[in-house]
Amino acid sequence: DSITDKDVVAVAESVVAISQGRFYDIADIKPTLPAKVLCLFFPLKGSLSTRYAMQKLMDEEGTFRVCSAFIIGTIGKLFGQRGLFYKLAGNQSRLIDDFSGTMPPYDKYIVFGPNKTKEVVNSIRDKVGAFGAVIADVNDLKKADILEASKGVVKTEISQILIDNPFGNASEKTPITIIKNYALYMQDLANQRAAETVRLENENRREKARLADEAAEAEKAKRIEAYRQAEEKKLSDSAEK
């Protein structure tokens, strides 16, 4: 099917980065001792578990910054604070892909995250006539990060739609995904939420009215009881006389 003004184009972040020339042959990377040591402390499935990716991160963000972030992050973990390394080591620490996570023929390259992401999504949207466009970092581990989205596209909603990774990984080679009728889906969702809001408001009004009626009945009963007691007192006083 052709792309319509109701659809959203989702592009893998590595594809955008490669198109911008942000990839580096591992044969040209000379890992230093800090890179060789630090990479050993990262999970094997992570992009920074190879000396080549760690070295390129140090080249980009600075060796001192990366090493300092690692030390602070390690201390933070001891006190229950996770993720400090990625907050302190620079944006590329979250976006870099090592050669094992990149599709052929770039499976021998380190790929950085893309640049000028807002310009890219707006350009894609306008050129194909779609409702919107996003750049996504998605994998088979139920992780779907939306790096950038054009106006009108809700990142959290797109993340949930892509959570099962329709892109595929490595040789599956589907770096561009079309989310059909997203605009209609969001309109339906907005209508459902509006209807739910009206329902809750009506329920709230009915509950307030019920409580007001109960309060009125209680006040009425109180007045009746006070009148009864006053009459009984009158009768008691008359009897005594």
mmCIF file of C-alpha atoms in Angstrom:
data_model
loop_
_atom_site.group_PDB
_atom_site.id
_atom_site.type_symbol
_atom_site.label_atom_id
_atom_site.label_comp_id
_atom_site.label_asym_id
_atom_site.label_seq_id
_atom_site.Cartn_x
_atom_site.Cartn_y
_atom_site.Cartn_z
ATOM 1 C CA ASP A 1 0.000 0.000 0.000
ATOM 2 C CA SER A 2 1.103 3.559 -0.648
ATOM 3 C CA ILE A 3 1.837 5.953 2.188
ATOM 4 C CA THR A 4 -1.074 8.257 3.031
ATOM 5 C CA ASP A 5 -1.526 11.364 5.140
ATOM 6 C CA LYS A 6 -2.893 9.105 7.894
ATOM 7 C CA ASP A 7 0.302 7.039 8.212
ATOM 8 C CA VAL A 8 3.517 7.407 10.202
ATOM 9 C CA VAL A 9 6.920 6.411 8.809
ATOM 10 C CA ALA A 10 9.218 4.885 11.427
ATOM 11 C CA VAL A 11 12.909 4.711 10.524
ATOM 12 C CA ALA A 12 15.574 2.830 12.466
ATOM 13 C CA GLU A 13 18.047 5.233 14.051
ATOM 14 C CA SER A 14 21.034 3.284 12.717
ATOM 15 C CA VAL A 15 19.800 3.757 9.136
ATOM 16 C CA VAL A 16 19.533 7.509 9.614
ATOM 17 C CA ALA A 17 22.999 7.618 11.172
ATOM 18 C CA ILE A 18 24.521 5.561 8.337
ATOM 19 C CA SER A 19 22.920 7.854 5.751
ATOM 20 C CA GLN A 20 24.656 10.742 7.559
ATOM 21 C CA GLY A 21 28.026 8.995 7.388
ATOM 22 C CA ARG A 22 28.212 8.394 11.130
ATOM 23 C CA PHE A 23 29.805 4.932 10.908
ATOM 24 C CA TYR A 24 33.389 3.799 11.529
ATOM 25 C CA ASP A 25 35.214 0.693 10.347
ATOM 26 C CA ILE A 26 36.520 -1.284 13.318
ATOM 27 C CA ALA A 27 39.718 -1.941 11.356
ATOM 28 C CA ASP A 28 40.508 1.752 11.692
ATOM 29 C CA ILE A 29 39.837 1.917 15.434
ATOM 30 C CA LYS A 30 42.778 1.487 17.790
ATOM 31 C CA PRO A 31 41.435 0.704 21.289
ATOM 32 C CA THR A 32 43.382 2.192 24.170
ATOM 33 C CA LEU A 33 43.893 0.550 27.549
ATOM 34 C CA PRO A 34 40.990 2.418 29.223
ATOM 35 C CA ALA A 35 38.631 1.248 26.485
ATOM 36 C CA LYS A 36 39.850 -2.346 26.776
ATOM 37 C CA VAL A 37 39.285 -2.321 30.538
ATOM 38 C CA LEU A 38 35.959 -0.458 30.763
ATOM 39 C CA CYS A 39 34.214 -2.553 28.100
ATOM 40 C CA LEU A 40 34.649 -5.635 30.310
ATOM 41 C CA PHE A 41 32.192 -4.217 32.844
ATOM 42 C CA PHE A 42 29.267 -3.926 30.420
ATOM 43 C CA PRO A 43 26.748 -6.682 29.579
ATOM 44 C CA LEU A 44 27.649 -8.745 26.532
ATOM 45 C CA LYS A 45 24.389 -7.790 24.813
ATOM 46 C CA GLY A 46 25.165 -4.090 25.269
ATOM 47 C CA SER A 47 26.770 -1.954 22.573
ATOM 48 C CA LEU A 48 29.590 -0.866 24.877
ATOM 49 C CA SER A 49 30.766 -4.398 25.620
ATOM 50 C CA THR A 50 33.342 -4.238 22.816
ATOM 51 C CA ARG A 51 36.601 -2.309 22.994
ATOM 52 C CA TYR A 52 35.901 -0.723 19.611
ATOM 53 C CA ALA A 53 32.590 0.832 20.602
ATOM 54 C CA MET A 54 34.016 1.981 23.926
ATOM 55 C CA GLN A 55 36.968 3.586 22.153
ATOM 56 C CA LYS A 56 34.726 5.474 19.717
ATOM 57 C CA LEU A 57 32.624 6.686 22.645
ATOM 58 C CA MET A 58 35.793 7.976 24.303
ATOM 59 C CA ASP A 59 36.848 9.638 21.046
ATOM 60 C CA GLU A 60 33.475 11.347 20.789
ATOM 61 C CA GLU A 61 32.757 12.295 24.398
ATOM 62 C CA GLY A 62 36.256 12.320 25.897
ATOM 63 C CA THR A 63 38.162 9.643 27.805
ATOM 64 C CA PHE A 64 38.068 11.575 31.080
ATOM 65 C CA ARG A 65 34.318 12.096 30.869
ATOM 66 C CA VAL A 66 33.591 8.441 30.101
ATOM 67 C CA CYS A 67 35.910 7.126 32.822
ATOM 68 C CA SER A 68 34.510 9.587 35.363
ATOM 69 C CA ALA A 69 30.968 8.586 34.436
ATOM 70 C CA PHE A 70 31.886 4.933 34.924
ATOM 71 C CA ILE A 71 33.318 5.581 38.404
ATOM 72 C CA ILE A 72 30.345 7.688 39.502
ATOM 73 C CA GLY A 73 27.919 5.186 37.977
ATOM 74 C CA THR A 74 29.563 2.317 39.840
ATOM 75 C CA ILE A 75 29.323 4.202 43.141
ATOM 76 C CA GLY A 76 25.716 5.093 42.347
ATOM 77 C CA LYS A 77 24.804 1.432 41.909
ATOM 78 C CA LEU A 78 26.052 0.722 45.426
ATOM 79 C CA PHE A 79 23.435 3.178 46.688
ATOM 80 C CA GLY A 80 20.649 1.918 44.454
ATOM 81 C CA GLN A 81 20.972 4.547 41.726
ATOM 82 C CA ARG A 82 21.131 2.912 38.309
ATOM 83 C CA GLY A 83 21.745 4.508 34.922
ATOM 84 C CA LEU A 84 24.084 7.276 36.090
ATOM 85 C CA PHE A 85 26.755 6.256 33.599
ATOM 86 C CA TYR A 86 24.479 6.858 30.613
ATOM 87 C CA LYS A 87 23.343 10.197 32.034
ATOM 88 C CA LEU A 88 26.900 11.413 32.541
ATOM 89 C CA ALA A 89 28.871 9.812 29.711
ATOM 90 C CA GLY A 90 27.192 11.806 26.941
ATOM 91 C CA ASN A 91 24.327 11.286 24.530
ATOM 92 C CA GLN A 92 26.210 8.796 22.363
ATOM 93 C CA SER A 93 26.602 6.372 25.269
ATOM 94 C CA ARG A 94 22.887 5.582 24.829
ATOM 95 C CA LEU A 95 22.801 5.644 21.038
ATOM 96 C CA ILE A 96 25.998 3.978 19.832
ATOM 97 C CA ASP A 97 25.656 0.594 18.074
ATOM 98 C CA ASP A 98 28.583 -1.775 17.890
ATOM 99 C CA PHE A 99 29.237 -4.012 14.909
ATOM 100 C CA SER A 100 27.311 -6.995 16.326
ATOM 101 C CA GLY A 101 24.087 -4.990 16.422
ATOM 102 C CA THR A 102 24.215 -3.444 12.951
ATOM 103 C CA MET A 103 22.786 -4.949 9.792
ATOM 104 C CA PRO A 104 25.032 -6.011 6.882
ATOM 105 C CA PRO A 105 27.023 -4.623 5.164
ATOM 106 C CA TYR A 106 27.645 -2.389 8.207
ATOM 107 C CA ASP A 107 28.169 -5.274 10.611
ATOM 108 C CA LYS A 108 31.871 -4.425 10.746
ATOM 109 C CA TYR A 109 31.258 -0.821 11.730
ATOM 110 C CA ILE A 110 30.578 1.184 14.860
ATOM 111 C CA VAL A 111 27.545 3.386 14.260
ATOM 112 C CA PHE A 112 26.815 6.544 16.244
ATOM 113 C CA GLY A 113 23.365 7.969 16.854
ATOM 114 C CA PRO A 114 21.982 10.323 14.196
ATOM 115 C CA ASN A 115 22.327 14.104 14.045
ATOM 116 C CA LYS A 116 19.698 16.797 13.328
ATOM 117 C CA THR A 117 16.892 14.397 14.134
ATOM 118 C CA LYS A 118 14.093 16.995 14.085
ATOM 119 C CA GLU A 119 15.082 18.089 10.589
ATOM 120 C CA VAL A 120 15.185 14.459 9.451
ATOM 121 C CA VAL A 121 11.693 13.498 10.654
ATOM 122 C CA ASN A 122 10.164 16.678 9.235
ATOM 123 C CA SER A 123 11.894 16.073 5.904
ATOM 124 C CA ILE A 124 10.687 12.442 5.719
ATOM 125 C CA ARG A 125 7.127 13.459 6.600
ATOM 126 C CA ASP A 126 7.013 16.195 3.981
ATOM 127 C CA LYS A 127 8.671 14.229 1.168
ATOM 128 C CA VAL A 128 6.442 11.140 1.421
ATOM 129 C CA GLY A 129 3.253 12.997 2.377
ATOM 130 C CA ALA A 130 2.759 11.095 5.615
ATOM 131 C CA PHE A 131 0.964 12.265 8.741
ATOM 132 C CA GLY A 132 4.266 12.053 10.586
ATOM 133 C CA ALA A 133 7.654 10.402 10.959
ATOM 134 C CA VAL A 134 9.778 9.078 13.799
ATOM 135 C CA ILE A 135 13.312 7.851 14.383
ATOM 136 C CA ALA A 136 13.265 4.760 16.583
ATOM 137 C CA ASP A 137 15.746 2.590 18.431
ATOM 138 C CA VAL A 138 14.021 -0.779 18.783
ATOM 139 C CA ASN A 139 15.272 -4.252 19.644
ATOM 140 C CA ASP A 140 13.989 -7.734 20.448
ATOM 141 C CA LEU A 141 14.273 -7.121 24.214
ATOM 142 C CA LYS A 142 10.953 -5.216 24.375
ATOM 143 C CA LYS A 143 12.790 -1.891 24.205
ATOM 144 C CA ALA A 144 11.416 0.800 21.907
ATOM 145 C CA ASP A 145 12.908 4.267 22.318
ATOM 146 C CA ILE A 146 11.631 7.042 20.078
ATOM 147 C CA LEU A 147 14.541 9.419 19.524
ATOM 148 C CA GLU A 148 12.530 11.980 17.597
ATOM 149 C CA ALA A 149 8.997 12.485 16.315
ATOM 150 C CA SER A 150 7.402 15.064 14.058
ATOM 151 C CA LYS A 151 4.612 17.301 15.305
ATOM 152 C CA GLY A 152 1.381 15.506 16.140
ATOM 153 C CA VAL A 153 3.016 12.136 16.795
ATOM 154 C CA VAL A 154 2.965 10.939 20.406
ATOM 155 C CA LYS A 155 6.227 9.213 21.315
ATOM 156 C CA THR A 156 4.728 7.026 24.056
ATOM 157 C CA GLU A 157 2.020 5.712 21.737
ATOM 158 C CA ILE A 158 4.514 4.944 18.969
ATOM 159 C CA SER A 159 6.770 3.204 21.478
ATOM 160 C CA GLN A 160 3.937 0.857 22.457
ATOM 161 C CA ILE A 161 3.085 0.158 18.813
ATOM 162 C CA LEU A 162 6.716 -0.759 18.043
ATOM 163 C CA ILE A 163 7.392 -2.694 21.268
ATOM 164 C CA ASP A 164 7.360 -6.075 19.450
ATOM 165 C CA ASN A 165 10.026 -4.810 17.041
ATOM 166 C CA PRO A 166 8.457 -4.979 13.556
ATOM 167 C CA PHE A 167 11.832 -3.762 12.231
ATOM 168 C CA GLY A 168 13.482 -7.067 13.108
ATOM 169 C CA ASN A 169 17.170 -7.301 13.945
ATOM 170 C CA ALA A 170 20.300 -7.865 11.846
ATOM 171 C CA SER A 171 19.579 -9.917 8.701
ATOM 172 C CA GLU A 172 15.816 -9.411 8.915
ATOM 173 C CA LYS A 173 16.502 -6.091 7.179
ATOM 174 C CA THR A 174 13.330 -4.041 7.674
ATOM 175 C CA PRO A 175 14.807 -0.699 8.746
ATOM 176 C CA ILE A 176 11.687 1.262 7.727
ATOM 177 C CA THR A 177 8.227 0.498 9.075
ATOM 178 C CA ILE A 178 4.961 2.116 8.041
ATOM 179 C CA ILE A 179 2.378 2.506 10.797
ATOM 180 C CA LYS A 180 -0.857 2.538 8.833
ATOM 181 C CA ASN A 181 -3.768 4.802 9.780
ATOM 182 C CA TYR A 182 -2.017 6.180 12.843
ATOM 183 C CA ALA A 183 -3.923 9.475 12.593
ATOM 184 C CA LEU A 184 -7.249 7.600 12.586
ATOM 185 C CA TYR A 185 -6.091 5.456 15.498
ATOM 186 C CA MET A 186 -5.164 8.542 17.506
ATOM 187 C CA GLN A 187 -8.492 10.199 16.631
ATOM 188 C CA ASP A 188 -10.355 7.093 17.801
ATOM 189 C CA LEU A 189 -8.231 7.053 20.943
ATOM 190 C CA ALA A 190 -8.970 10.731 21.563
ATOM 191 C CA ASN A 191 -12.690 10.083 21.082
ATOM 192 C CA GLN A 192 -12.564 7.149 23.510
ATOM 193 C CA ARG A 193 -10.742 9.246 26.093
ATOM 194 C CA ALA A 194 -13.202 12.116 25.611
ATOM 195 C CA ALA A 195 -16.130 9.712 26.041
ATOM 196 C CA GLU A 196 -14.506 8.273 29.159
ATOM 197 C CA THR A 197 -13.974 11.782 30.524
ATOM 198 C CA VAL A 198 -17.669 12.608 29.949
ATOM 199 C CA ARG A 199 -18.689 9.324 31.600
ATOM 200 C CA LEU A 200 -16.548 10.039 34.654
ATOM 201 C CA GLU A 201 -17.840 13.589 34.876
ATOM 202 C CA ASN A 202 -21.428 12.338 34.720
ATOM 203 C CA GLU A 203 -20.693 9.752 37.392
ATOM 204 C CA ASN A 204 -19.097 12.450 39.523
ATOM 205 C CA ARG A 205 -22.125 14.703 39.140
ATOM 206 C CA ARG A 206 -24.481 11.843 40.025
ATOM 207 C CA GLU A 207 -22.396 10.985 43.060
ATOM 208 C CA LYS A 208 -22.391 14.616 44.199
ATOM 209 C CA ALA A 209 -26.156 14.764 43.730
ATOM 210 C CA ARG A 210 -26.590 11.533 45.707
ATOM 211 C CA LEU A 211 -24.445 12.860 48.540
ATOM 212 C CA ALA A 212 -26.357 16.141 48.508
ATOM 213 C CA ASP A 213 -29.664 14.242 48.705
ATOM 214 C CA GLU A 214 -28.350 12.126 51.559
ATOM 215 C CA ALA A 215 -27.184 15.252 53.382
ATOM 216 C CA ALA A 216 -30.583 16.883 52.848
ATOM 217 C CA GLU A 217 -32.392 13.784 54.121
ATOM 218 C CA ALA A 218 -30.108 13.652 57.156
ATOM 219 C CA GLU A 219 -30.791 17.322 57.894
ATOM 220 C CA LYS A 220 -34.514 16.763 57.494
ATOM 221 C CA ALA A 221 -34.401 13.780 59.843
ATOM 222 C CA LYS A 222 -32.418 15.854 62.322
ATOM 223 C CA ARG A 223 -35.022 18.634 62.272
ATOM 224 C CA ILE A 224 -37.852 16.113 62.682
ATOM 225 C CA GLU A 225 -36.099 14.495 65.628
ATOM 226 C CA ALA A 226 -35.482 17.902 67.217
ATOM 227 C CA TYR A 227 -39.167 18.802 66.766
ATOM 228 C CA ARG A 228 -40.246 15.438 68.256
ATOM 229 C CA GLN A 229 -38.022 15.925 71.254
ATOM 230 C CA ALA A 230 -39.335 19.472 71.728
ATOM 231 C CA GLU A 231 -42.934 18.237 71.611
ATOM 232 C CA GLU A 232 -42.188 15.439 74.068
ATOM 233 C CA LYS A 233 -40.653 17.980 76.430
ATOM 234 C CA LYS A 234 -43.739 20.163 76.178
ATOM 235 C CA LEU A 235 -45.961 17.208 76.994
ATOM 236 C CA SER A 236 -43.694 16.235 79.876
ATOM 237 C CA ASP A 237 -43.732 19.764 81.261
ATOM 238 C CA SER A 238 -47.556 19.922 80.976
ATOM 239 C CA ALA A 239 -47.958 16.612 82.777
ATOM 240 C CA GLU A 240 -45.806 17.766 85.671
ATOM 241 C CA LYS A 241 -47.916 20.874 86.099
#
